[in-house]
Amino acid sequence: MSQQVTVTEHILLHQKMVPGATGQFTRLFNELVLSAKIIGRAVNKAGLVDILGFTGDINVQGEEVKKLDEYANRILIHRLARSGVLCAMASEENADIIEVPESLPRGEYIIVFDPLDGSSNIDVNVNIGTIFSIFKRKSDPAAALMSSDVLQKGSEQVAAGYVLYGSSTMLVFTCGDGVHGFTLDPSVGEFLLSHPNIRIPEQGKIYSVNEGYERYWDRHTKQVLAYFKSPQNALRKPYSGRYIGSLVADFHRNLLYGGIFMYPADLRDPKKPTGKLRLLCECNPMSFIVEQAGGLAIDGLNRVLDIEPDHLHQRIPFFCGSRNDVRVVQEIYESESRRKKNR
Ligand code: FBP
């Protein structure tokens, strides 16, 4: 029976439980789902059409823009602006907040997204994804939009999720009532419920981090890695190392199997003193999902969802996954900050 539940049906059922729901959220989600199908189709046949490689542009992150990234960004902005329920968007690829033109009907929702995550894997047919985070505006709808409407704490999210373009295309999201996974059935073109109520195992067995940067980490971050590789850890054997290099793919595996994803601060690279991953379009949505699945997400010391954003493309160190594993990281960072205080 659960195989037959479509994502729209699931969202409508959820809306019934939200007092005062207007159906606006369902319309927004329908445009998101349509965008995922259009992007998924382009990803699947990327090798056959001229959509691999670079556009020649450099984005706000200082990175070369991939054609498929630019395509996904265009599709999302176009479709979402026509949902009729958004007042603003923000994308990893755009320097500034994207306001919905006055010529189009607007609403109270705000969406922040990473159109195509895992850009280093786009041209080599390795899993990539789209990440999204949804808020409601706080300021008076009749007045001008405030940047604070977009720079909200992760704990204010009303929904968050990702689309994974892999051996199958999956949509995994939360609206604050658990985490649910849907798989696209290409024969009917529908996302069908395949993973209801996902729970991440409390104790992990996998660690995911780019160890190539270890020499540029501080002493206690090296201590964290040593813990997961040591037979003296809670597992009584070294964790398995797995790193795809696409946050969505590494996160999804750890969500189902149990483990921890880490992208620490990198003291060498002036561009990454606070880590590489973006708070608004990568860390906040993944933190909302992992917490709804029973896990934890921190920047080393603090709960990610409590961090007050100060700018659109803010980066933070990120540790996310099984509760027991993230707690170990927090203890090591806390003991280091105590040591510094007592010096
Ligand atoms: P993009 O959104 O630009 O792809 O950047 C994020 C990302 O690709 C994550 O998906 C991944 O976890 C990380 O960067 C990989 O970084 P690195 O190559 O430094 O390990």
mmCIF file of C-alpha atoms and ligand atoms in Angstrom:
data_model
loop_
_atom_site.group_PDB
_atom_site.id
_atom_site.type_symbol
_atom_site.label_atom_id
_atom_site.label_comp_id
_atom_site.label_asym_id
_atom_site.label_seq_id
_atom_site.Cartn_x
_atom_site.Cartn_y
_atom_site.Cartn_z
ATOM 1 C CA MET A 1 0.000 0.000 0.000
ATOM 2 C CA SER A 2 2.696 2.579 0.997
ATOM 3 C CA GLN A 3 4.240 2.175 -2.484
ATOM 4 C CA GLN A 4 1.192 3.914 -3.948
ATOM 5 C CA VAL A 5 1.411 7.169 -1.951
ATOM 6 C CA THR A 6 2.496 10.083 -4.160
ATOM 7 C CA VAL A 7 4.397 13.070 -2.791
ATOM 8 C CA THR A 8 1.470 15.427 -3.517
ATOM 9 C CA GLU A 9 -0.904 13.124 -1.610
ATOM 10 C CA HIS A 10 1.563 13.039 1.307
ATOM 11 C CA ILE A 11 1.860 16.852 1.338
ATOM 12 C CA LEU A 12 -1.934 17.267 1.196
ATOM 13 C CA LEU A 13 -2.295 14.873 4.145
ATOM 14 C CA HIS A 14 0.335 16.874 6.018
ATOM 15 C CA GLN A 15 -1.432 20.157 5.173
ATOM 16 C CA LYS A 16 -4.622 18.814 6.763
ATOM 17 C CA MET A 17 -2.720 18.652 10.060
ATOM 18 C CA VAL A 18 -1.544 22.291 9.829
ATOM 19 C CA PRO A 19 -4.093 24.713 11.365
ATOM 20 C CA GLY A 20 -4.985 27.490 8.919
ATOM 21 C CA ALA A 21 -3.220 25.790 5.995
ATOM 22 C CA THR A 22 -4.106 27.518 2.699
ATOM 23 C CA GLY A 23 -2.676 25.088 0.147
ATOM 24 C CA GLN A 24 0.058 27.605 -0.688
ATOM 25 C CA PHE A 25 2.739 25.205 0.576
ATOM 26 C CA THR A 26 1.402 22.432 -1.660
ATOM 27 C CA ARG A 27 1.663 24.720 -4.695
ATOM 28 C CA LEU A 28 5.250 25.604 -3.812
ATOM 29 C CA PHE A 29 6.121 21.940 -3.334
ATOM 30 C CA ASN A 30 4.538 20.983 -6.661
ATOM 31 C CA GLU A 31 6.829 23.454 -8.470
ATOM 32 C CA LEU A 32 9.818 22.067 -6.570
ATOM 33 C CA VAL A 33 8.894 18.501 -7.589
ATOM 34 C CA LEU A 34 8.427 19.546 -11.236
ATOM 35 C CA SER A 35 11.832 21.292 -11.182
ATOM 36 C CA ALA A 36 13.429 18.124 -9.772
ATOM 37 C CA LYS A 37 11.966 16.041 -12.609
ATOM 38 C CA ILE A 38 13.204 18.504 -15.269
ATOM 39 C CA ILE A 39 16.707 18.702 -13.723
ATOM 40 C CA GLY A 40 16.788 14.908 -13.241
ATOM 41 C CA ARG A 41 16.025 14.375 -16.934
ATOM 42 C CA ALA A 42 18.960 16.675 -17.904
ATOM 43 C CA VAL A 43 21.309 14.945 -15.415
ATOM 44 C CA ASN A 44 20.365 11.499 -16.757
ATOM 45 C CA LYS A 45 21.240 12.373 -20.350
ATOM 46 C CA ALA A 46 24.032 14.848 -19.571
ATOM 47 C CA GLY A 47 26.641 12.877 -21.569
ATOM 48 C CA LEU A 48 24.477 12.998 -24.687
ATOM 49 C CA VAL A 49 23.800 16.724 -24.882
ATOM 50 C CA ASP A 50 26.078 19.756 -24.606
ATOM 51 C CA ILE A 51 25.495 20.310 -20.893
ATOM 52 C CA LEU A 52 28.735 19.075 -19.362
ATOM 53 C CA GLY A 53 31.752 21.302 -18.642
ATOM 54 C CA PHE A 54 31.921 24.970 -17.691
ATOM 55 C CA THR A 55 29.958 28.052 -18.777
ATOM 56 C CA GLY A 56 33.117 30.216 -18.512
ATOM 57 C CA ASP A 57 31.588 32.278 -15.681
ATOM 58 C CA ILE A 58 32.802 32.534 -12.031
ATOM 59 C CA ASN A 59 30.060 32.519 -9.342
ATOM 60 C CA VAL A 60 29.770 34.442 -6.065
ATOM 61 C CA GLN A 61 31.656 31.584 -4.335
ATOM 62 C CA GLY A 62 34.640 32.251 -6.598
ATOM 63 C CA GLU A 63 34.041 28.896 -8.329
ATOM 64 C CA GLU A 64 33.859 28.161 -12.065
ATOM 65 C CA VAL A 65 30.198 27.619 -12.976
ATOM 66 C CA LYS A 66 29.224 24.250 -14.455
ATOM 67 C CA LYS A 67 26.693 24.300 -17.340
ATOM 68 C CA LEU A 68 24.421 21.811 -15.544
ATOM 69 C CA ASP A 69 24.615 23.917 -12.367
ATOM 70 C CA GLU A 70 23.603 27.010 -14.334
ATOM 71 C CA TYR A 71 20.784 25.044 -16.065
ATOM 72 C CA ALA A 72 19.437 23.719 -12.726
ATOM 73 C CA ASN A 73 19.583 27.219 -11.238
ATOM 74 C CA ARG A 74 17.621 28.673 -14.187
ATOM 75 C CA ILE A 75 14.948 25.945 -14.012
ATOM 76 C CA LEU A 76 14.429 26.400 -10.262
ATOM 77 C CA ILE A 77 14.231 30.194 -10.401
ATOM 78 C CA HIS A 78 11.806 30.073 -13.353
ATOM 79 C CA ARG A 79 9.476 27.406 -11.932
ATOM 80 C CA LEU A 80 9.504 28.590 -8.312
ATOM 81 C CA ALA A 81 8.820 32.220 -9.298
ATOM 82 C CA ARG A 82 5.631 30.912 -10.967
ATOM 83 C CA SER A 83 4.383 29.095 -7.849
ATOM 84 C CA GLY A 84 2.467 32.253 -6.908
ATOM 85 C CA VAL A 85 3.324 31.756 -3.206
ATOM 86 C CA LEU A 86 6.911 33.051 -2.918
ATOM 87 C CA CYS A 87 8.133 36.557 -2.087
ATOM 88 C CA ALA A 88 11.859 35.790 -2.420
ATOM 89 C CA MET A 89 14.463 33.143 -3.191
ATOM 90 C CA ALA A 90 18.186 32.764 -2.598
ATOM 91 C CA SER A 91 20.517 30.492 -4.524
ATOM 92 C CA GLU A 92 24.081 29.323 -3.934
ATOM 93 C CA GLU A 93 24.756 30.545 -7.488
ATOM 94 C CA ASN A 94 23.381 34.102 -7.053
ATOM 95 C CA ALA A 95 25.171 36.841 -5.124
ATOM 96 C CA ASP A 96 21.988 38.505 -3.882
ATOM 97 C CA ILE A 97 18.429 37.715 -2.804
ATOM 98 C CA ILE A 98 16.186 37.017 -5.829
ATOM 99 C CA GLU A 99 12.881 38.859 -5.397
ATOM 100 C CA VAL A 100 9.832 37.538 -7.277
ATOM 101 C CA PRO A 101 8.935 40.148 -9.932
ATOM 102 C CA GLU A 102 5.820 42.250 -9.163
ATOM 103 C CA SER A 103 4.379 41.078 -12.497
ATOM 104 C CA LEU A 104 3.911 37.638 -10.931
ATOM 105 C CA PRO A 105 1.598 36.724 -8.046
ATOM 106 C CA ARG A 106 3.524 36.529 -4.765
ATOM 107 C CA GLY A 107 3.048 34.968 -1.357
ATOM 108 C CA GLU A 108 4.717 34.657 2.046
ATOM 109 C CA TYR A 109 7.147 31.820 1.480
ATOM 110 C CA ILE A 110 10.913 32.116 1.019
ATOM 111 C CA ILE A 111 13.063 29.355 -0.437
ATOM 112 C CA VAL A 112 16.855 29.006 -0.302
ATOM 113 C CA PHE A 113 18.520 26.382 -2.483
ATOM 114 C CA ASP A 114 21.726 24.839 -3.793
ATOM 115 C CA PRO A 115 20.643 24.032 -7.354
ATOM 116 C CA LEU A 116 23.221 21.305 -7.936
ATOM 117 C CA ASP A 117 25.320 20.102 -5.031
ATOM 118 C CA GLY A 118 28.480 18.102 -5.652
ATOM 119 C CA SER A 119 29.689 20.172 -8.590
ATOM 120 C CA SER A 120 33.058 18.377 -8.646
ATOM 121 C CA ASN A 121 31.167 15.188 -9.540
ATOM 122 C CA ILE A 122 28.811 16.580 -12.201
ATOM 123 C CA ASP A 123 30.908 15.612 -15.244
ATOM 124 C CA VAL A 124 31.885 12.159 -14.005
ATOM 125 C CA ASN A 125 28.418 10.640 -13.485
ATOM 126 C CA VAL A 126 28.699 10.460 -9.683
ATOM 127 C CA ASN A 127 25.658 11.199 -7.486
ATOM 128 C CA ILE A 128 24.758 14.881 -7.192
ATOM 129 C CA GLY A 129 21.737 16.663 -5.761
ATOM 130 C CA THR A 130 19.547 19.698 -5.213
ATOM 131 C CA ILE A 131 19.121 21.010 -1.640
ATOM 132 C CA PHE A 132 16.288 23.304 -0.457
ATOM 133 C CA SER A 133 15.190 25.110 2.701
ATOM 134 C CA ILE A 134 11.791 26.814 3.126
ATOM 135 C CA PHE A 135 10.787 29.644 5.492
ATOM 136 C CA LYS A 136 7.837 32.010 5.932
ATOM 137 C CA ARG A 137 8.517 35.745 5.789
ATOM 138 C CA LYS A 138 8.493 37.514 9.184
ATOM 139 C CA SER A 139 8.066 41.128 8.089
ATOM 140 C CA ASP A 140 4.792 42.802 7.026
ATOM 141 C CA PRO A 141 3.862 41.455 3.541
ATOM 142 C CA ALA A 142 2.648 44.907 2.538
ATOM 143 C CA ALA A 143 6.091 46.397 3.260
ATOM 144 C CA ALA A 144 9.419 45.921 1.457
ATOM 145 C CA LEU A 145 11.126 42.561 2.003
ATOM 146 C CA MET A 146 13.823 42.668 4.696
ATOM 147 C CA SER A 147 17.121 40.771 4.448
ATOM 148 C CA SER A 148 16.227 39.397 7.912
ATOM 149 C CA ASP A 149 13.332 37.593 6.182
ATOM 150 C CA VAL A 150 15.933 35.473 4.364
ATOM 151 C CA LEU A 151 18.641 35.436 7.077
ATOM 152 C CA GLN A 152 16.519 33.408 9.512
ATOM 153 C CA LYS A 153 17.915 30.804 11.957
ATOM 154 C CA GLY A 154 17.625 27.208 10.764
ATOM 155 C CA SER A 155 15.217 26.489 13.618
ATOM 156 C CA GLU A 156 12.679 28.720 11.792
ATOM 157 C CA GLN A 157 12.546 26.431 8.709
ATOM 158 C CA VAL A 158 9.056 25.112 7.875
ATOM 159 C CA ALA A 159 10.461 22.472 5.527
ATOM 160 C CA ALA A 160 13.787 21.269 4.103
ATOM 161 C CA GLY A 161 14.959 18.523 1.789
ATOM 162 C CA TYR A 162 17.069 17.316 -1.066
ATOM 163 C CA VAL A 163 16.753 15.538 -4.376
ATOM 164 C CA LEU A 164 19.414 12.898 -5.012
ATOM 165 C CA TYR A 165 20.184 12.206 -8.687
ATOM 166 C CA GLY A 166 21.683 8.726 -8.437
ATOM 167 C CA SER A 167 20.917 5.188 -9.623
ATOM 168 C CA SER A 168 17.378 6.280 -8.909
ATOM 169 C CA THR A 169 16.140 9.817 -8.288
ATOM 170 C CA MET A 170 15.009 10.295 -4.704
ATOM 171 C CA LEU A 171 13.309 13.177 -2.865
ATOM 172 C CA VAL A 172 13.902 13.229 0.892
ATOM 173 C CA PHE A 173 12.355 15.951 3.054
ATOM 174 C CA THR A 174 10.825 17.009 6.357
ATOM 175 C CA CYS A 175 8.009 19.418 7.175
ATOM 176 C CA GLY A 176 8.762 19.088 10.888
ATOM 177 C CA ASP A 177 6.865 15.799 11.203
ATOM 178 C CA GLY A 178 9.587 13.242 10.551
ATOM 179 C CA VAL A 179 11.680 12.522 7.451
ATOM 180 C CA HIS A 180 10.208 10.778 4.422
ATOM 181 C CA GLY A 181 11.827 9.484 1.216
ATOM 182 C CA PHE A 182 10.165 9.228 -2.190
ATOM 183 C CA THR A 183 11.570 7.477 -5.258
ATOM 184 C CA LEU A 184 10.792 8.686 -8.786
ATOM 185 C CA ASP A 185 9.076 5.974 -10.833
ATOM 186 C CA PRO A 186 10.036 7.066 -14.355
ATOM 187 C CA SER A 187 7.316 4.843 -15.878
ATOM 188 C CA VAL A 188 4.596 6.995 -14.290
ATOM 189 C CA GLY A 189 6.696 10.150 -13.703
ATOM 190 C CA GLU A 190 5.674 10.240 -10.039
ATOM 191 C CA PHE A 191 7.645 10.335 -6.783
ATOM 192 C CA LEU A 192 6.215 7.451 -4.709
ATOM 193 C CA LEU A 193 6.710 6.946 -0.952
ATOM 194 C CA SER A 194 9.540 4.400 -0.562
ATOM 195 C CA HIS A 195 11.171 5.356 2.754
ATOM 196 C CA PRO A 196 8.551 6.487 5.332
ATOM 197 C CA ASN A 197 9.736 7.872 8.692
ATOM 198 C CA ILE A 198 13.489 7.561 8.199
ATOM 199 C CA ARG A 199 15.431 7.273 11.494
ATOM 200 C CA ILE A 200 19.244 7.581 11.570
ATOM 201 C CA PRO A 201 20.899 4.927 13.802
ATOM 202 C CA GLU A 202 22.049 6.481 17.104
ATOM 203 C CA GLN A 203 25.434 4.761 16.800
ATOM 204 C CA GLY A 204 27.221 5.249 13.477
ATOM 205 C CA LYS A 205 29.794 3.040 11.726
ATOM 206 C CA ILE A 206 30.910 5.341 8.877
ATOM 207 C CA TYR A 207 32.883 8.595 8.853
ATOM 208 C CA SER A 208 32.856 10.913 5.799
ATOM 209 C CA VAL A 209 35.500 13.648 5.488
ATOM 210 C CA ASN A 210 38.060 14.753 2.898
ATOM 211 C CA GLU A 211 41.177 13.449 4.704
ATOM 212 C CA GLY A 212 43.328 15.097 2.059
ATOM 213 C CA TYR A 213 43.045 18.307 4.113
ATOM 214 C CA GLU A 214 44.007 16.751 7.484
ATOM 215 C CA ARG A 215 47.371 18.566 7.631
ATOM 216 C CA TYR A 216 45.474 21.882 7.560
ATOM 217 C CA TRP A 217 43.198 21.055 10.524
ATOM 218 C CA ASP A 218 43.720 22.148 14.138
ATOM 219 C CA ARG A 219 44.878 19.683 16.770
ATOM 220 C CA HIS A 220 41.465 18.768 18.150
ATOM 221 C CA THR A 221 39.979 18.190 14.699
ATOM 222 C CA LYS A 222 42.817 15.712 14.087
ATOM 223 C CA GLN A 223 41.865 14.166 17.420
ATOM 224 C CA VAL A 224 38.289 13.725 16.130
ATOM 225 C CA LEU A 225 39.511 11.798 13.085
ATOM 226 C CA ALA A 226 41.821 9.705 15.251
ATOM 227 C CA TYR A 227 38.820 8.721 17.407
ATOM 228 C CA PHE A 228 36.798 7.377 14.450
ATOM 229 C CA LYS A 229 39.834 5.471 13.153
ATOM 230 C CA SER A 230 40.758 4.002 16.543
ATOM 231 C CA PRO A 231 39.702 0.505 17.770
ATOM 232 C CA GLN A 232 39.200 2.149 21.200
ATOM 233 C CA ASN A 233 36.116 4.085 20.011
ATOM 234 C CA ALA A 234 32.488 3.233 20.971
ATOM 235 C CA LEU A 235 32.322 0.765 18.071
ATOM 236 C CA ARG A 236 35.453 -1.048 19.366
ATOM 237 C CA LYS A 237 36.793 -1.065 15.780
ATOM 238 C CA PRO A 238 37.719 1.627 13.251
ATOM 239 C CA TYR A 239 34.739 3.172 11.455
ATOM 240 C CA SER A 240 34.599 2.667 7.701
ATOM 241 C CA GLY A 241 35.767 5.686 5.693
ATOM 242 C CA ARG A 242 33.406 6.718 2.891
ATOM 243 C CA TYR A 243 33.626 10.052 0.990
ATOM 244 C CA ILE A 244 31.892 10.693 -2.355
ATOM 245 C CA GLY A 245 32.499 14.435 -2.368
ATOM 246 C CA SER A 246 28.815 15.283 -2.850
ATOM 247 C CA LEU A 247 27.259 16.370 0.450
ATOM 248 C CA VAL A 248 23.825 15.067 -0.594
ATOM 249 C CA ALA A 249 25.168 11.594 -1.415
ATOM 250 C CA ASP A 250 27.420 11.296 1.659
ATOM 251 C CA PHE A 251 24.609 12.583 3.896
ATOM 252 C CA HIS A 252 22.008 10.222 2.397
ATOM 253 C CA ARG A 253 24.174 7.138 2.921
ATOM 254 C CA ASN A 254 24.928 8.083 6.517
ATOM 255 C CA LEU A 255 21.243 8.865 7.157
ATOM 256 C CA LEU A 256 20.296 5.292 6.240
ATOM 257 C CA TYR A 257 23.353 3.375 7.543
ATOM 258 C CA GLY A 258 24.418 5.560 10.492
ATOM 259 C CA GLY A 259 27.570 7.666 10.528
ATOM 260 C CA ILE A 260 28.983 11.170 10.580
ATOM 261 C CA PHE A 261 29.702 13.689 7.809
ATOM 262 C CA MET A 262 32.376 16.296 8.587
ATOM 263 C CA TYR A 263 33.662 19.382 6.772
ATOM 264 C CA PRO A 264 35.926 21.105 9.343
ATOM 265 C CA ALA A 265 37.464 24.536 9.180
ATOM 266 C CA ASP A 266 40.573 24.558 7.028
ATOM 267 C CA LEU A 267 43.240 26.797 8.614
ATOM 268 C CA ARG A 268 45.369 26.868 5.476
ATOM 269 C CA ASP A 269 42.867 28.153 2.971
ATOM 270 C CA PRO A 270 41.904 31.799 3.561
ATOM 271 C CA LYS A 271 38.668 31.001 1.644
ATOM 272 C CA LYS A 272 37.750 28.274 4.123
ATOM 273 C CA PRO A 273 38.838 29.414 7.617
ATOM 274 C CA THR A 274 35.304 28.658 8.713
ATOM 275 C CA GLY A 275 34.813 25.566 6.556
ATOM 276 C CA LYS A 276 33.477 25.294 2.987
ATOM 277 C CA LEU A 277 29.789 24.499 3.347
ATOM 278 C CA ARG A 278 27.159 27.243 3.252
ATOM 279 C CA LEU A 279 24.997 27.695 6.359
ATOM 280 C CA LEU A 280 21.773 28.710 4.565
ATOM 281 C CA CYS A 281 21.628 26.445 1.514
ATOM 282 C CA GLU A 282 23.545 23.359 2.715
ATOM 283 C CA CYS A 283 23.992 23.096 6.505
ATOM 284 C CA ASN A 284 20.578 24.377 7.723
ATOM 285 C CA PRO A 285 18.442 22.052 5.562
ATOM 286 C CA MET A 286 20.631 18.993 6.296
ATOM 287 C CA SER A 287 20.571 19.848 10.027
ATOM 288 C CA PHE A 288 16.752 20.083 10.080
ATOM 289 C CA ILE A 289 16.491 16.705 8.318
ATOM 290 C CA VAL A 290 19.048 14.923 10.525
ATOM 291 C CA GLU A 291 17.450 16.254 13.731
ATOM 292 C CA GLN A 292 13.999 15.165 12.533
ATOM 293 C CA ALA A 293 15.519 11.701 11.929
ATOM 294 C CA GLY A 294 16.978 11.549 15.463
ATOM 295 C CA GLY A 295 20.513 12.773 14.724
ATOM 296 C CA LEU A 296 22.483 15.930 15.530
ATOM 297 C CA ALA A 297 24.279 18.733 13.618
ATOM 298 C CA ILE A 298 26.893 21.121 15.085
ATOM 299 C CA ASP A 299 29.642 23.496 13.978
ATOM 300 C CA GLY A 300 31.915 21.824 16.519
ATOM 301 C CA LEU A 301 30.432 23.468 19.581
ATOM 302 C CA ASN A 302 27.010 24.893 18.683
ATOM 303 C CA ARG A 303 23.752 23.459 17.338
ATOM 304 C CA VAL A 304 23.668 24.566 13.683
ATOM 305 C CA LEU A 305 19.920 25.383 13.788
ATOM 306 C CA ASP A 306 20.583 27.970 16.564
ATOM 307 C CA ILE A 307 23.189 29.895 14.551
ATOM 308 C CA GLU A 308 22.010 33.411 13.638
ATOM 309 C CA PRO A 309 23.057 33.945 9.978
ATOM 310 C CA ASP A 310 24.878 37.222 9.317
ATOM 311 C CA HIS A 311 25.173 37.014 5.525
ATOM 312 C CA LEU A 312 23.729 35.067 2.606
ATOM 313 C CA HIS A 313 26.798 32.982 1.694
ATOM 314 C CA GLN A 314 28.128 32.428 5.239
ATOM 315 C CA ARG A 315 30.187 29.223 5.646
ATOM 316 C CA ILE A 316 30.551 27.184 8.826
ATOM 317 C CA PRO A 317 32.440 24.058 9.985
ATOM 318 C CA PHE A 318 29.919 21.198 9.777
ATOM 319 C CA PHE A 319 29.567 17.937 11.720
ATOM 320 C CA CYS A 320 26.316 16.067 11.129
ATOM 321 C CA GLY A 321 24.952 12.582 11.620
ATOM 322 C CA SER A 322 24.348 9.897 14.256
ATOM 323 C CA ARG A 323 23.734 11.259 17.753
ATOM 324 C CA ASN A 324 26.540 9.331 19.530
ATOM 325 C CA ASP A 325 29.132 10.301 16.907
ATOM 326 C CA VAL A 326 28.312 14.010 16.857
ATOM 327 C CA ARG A 327 28.339 14.038 20.674
ATOM 328 C CA VAL A 328 31.936 12.737 20.602
ATOM 329 C CA VAL A 329 32.965 15.615 18.320
ATOM 330 C CA GLN A 330 31.230 18.131 20.605
ATOM 331 C CA GLU A 331 32.997 16.737 23.703
ATOM 332 C CA ILE A 332 36.406 17.002 22.017
ATOM 333 C CA TYR A 333 35.725 20.607 20.895
ATOM 334 C CA GLU A 334 34.313 21.540 24.332
ATOM 335 C CA SER A 335 37.349 20.150 26.138
ATOM 336 C CA GLU A 336 39.553 22.152 23.783
ATOM 337 C CA SER A 337 37.621 25.373 24.451
ATOM 338 C CA ARG A 338 37.791 24.683 28.224
ATOM 339 C CA ARG A 339 41.574 24.133 27.883
ATOM 340 C CA LYS A 340 41.921 27.452 26.066
ATOM 341 C CA LYS A 341 39.805 29.238 28.718
ATOM 342 C CA ASN A 342 41.893 27.816 31.584
ATOM 343 C CA ARG A 343 45.210 28.780 29.976
HETATM 344 P P1 FBP B 1 29.010 22.673 -4.338
HETATM 345 O O1 FBP B 1 27.632 22.934 -3.864
HETATM 346 O O2 FBP B 1 29.620 23.836 -5.010
HETATM 347 O O3 FBP B 1 29.098 21.440 -5.097
HETATM 348 O O4 FBP B 1 29.957 22.476 -3.040
HETATM 349 C C1 FBP B 1 29.762 21.699 -2.046
HETATM 350 C C2 FBP B 1 30.489 20.355 -2.121
HETATM 351 O O5 FBP B 1 30.657 19.906 -3.418
HETATM 352 C C3 FBP B 1 29.753 19.334 -1.272
HETATM 353 O O6 FBP B 1 28.761 18.678 -1.968
HETATM 354 C C4 FBP B 1 30.856 18.384 -0.868
HETATM 355 O O7 FBP B 1 30.602 17.768 0.356
HETATM 356 C C5 FBP B 1 32.080 19.291 -0.789
HETATM 357 O O8 FBP B 1 31.780 20.486 -1.525
HETATM 358 C C6 FBP B 1 33.292 18.638 -1.375
HETATM 359 O O9 FBP B 1 34.372 19.493 -1.140
HETATM 360 P P2 FBP B 1 35.876 18.975 -1.286
HETATM 361 O O10 FBP B 1 36.068 18.682 -2.731
HETATM 362 O O11 FBP B 1 36.709 20.123 -0.781
HETATM 363 O O12 FBP B 1 36.014 17.760 -0.437
#
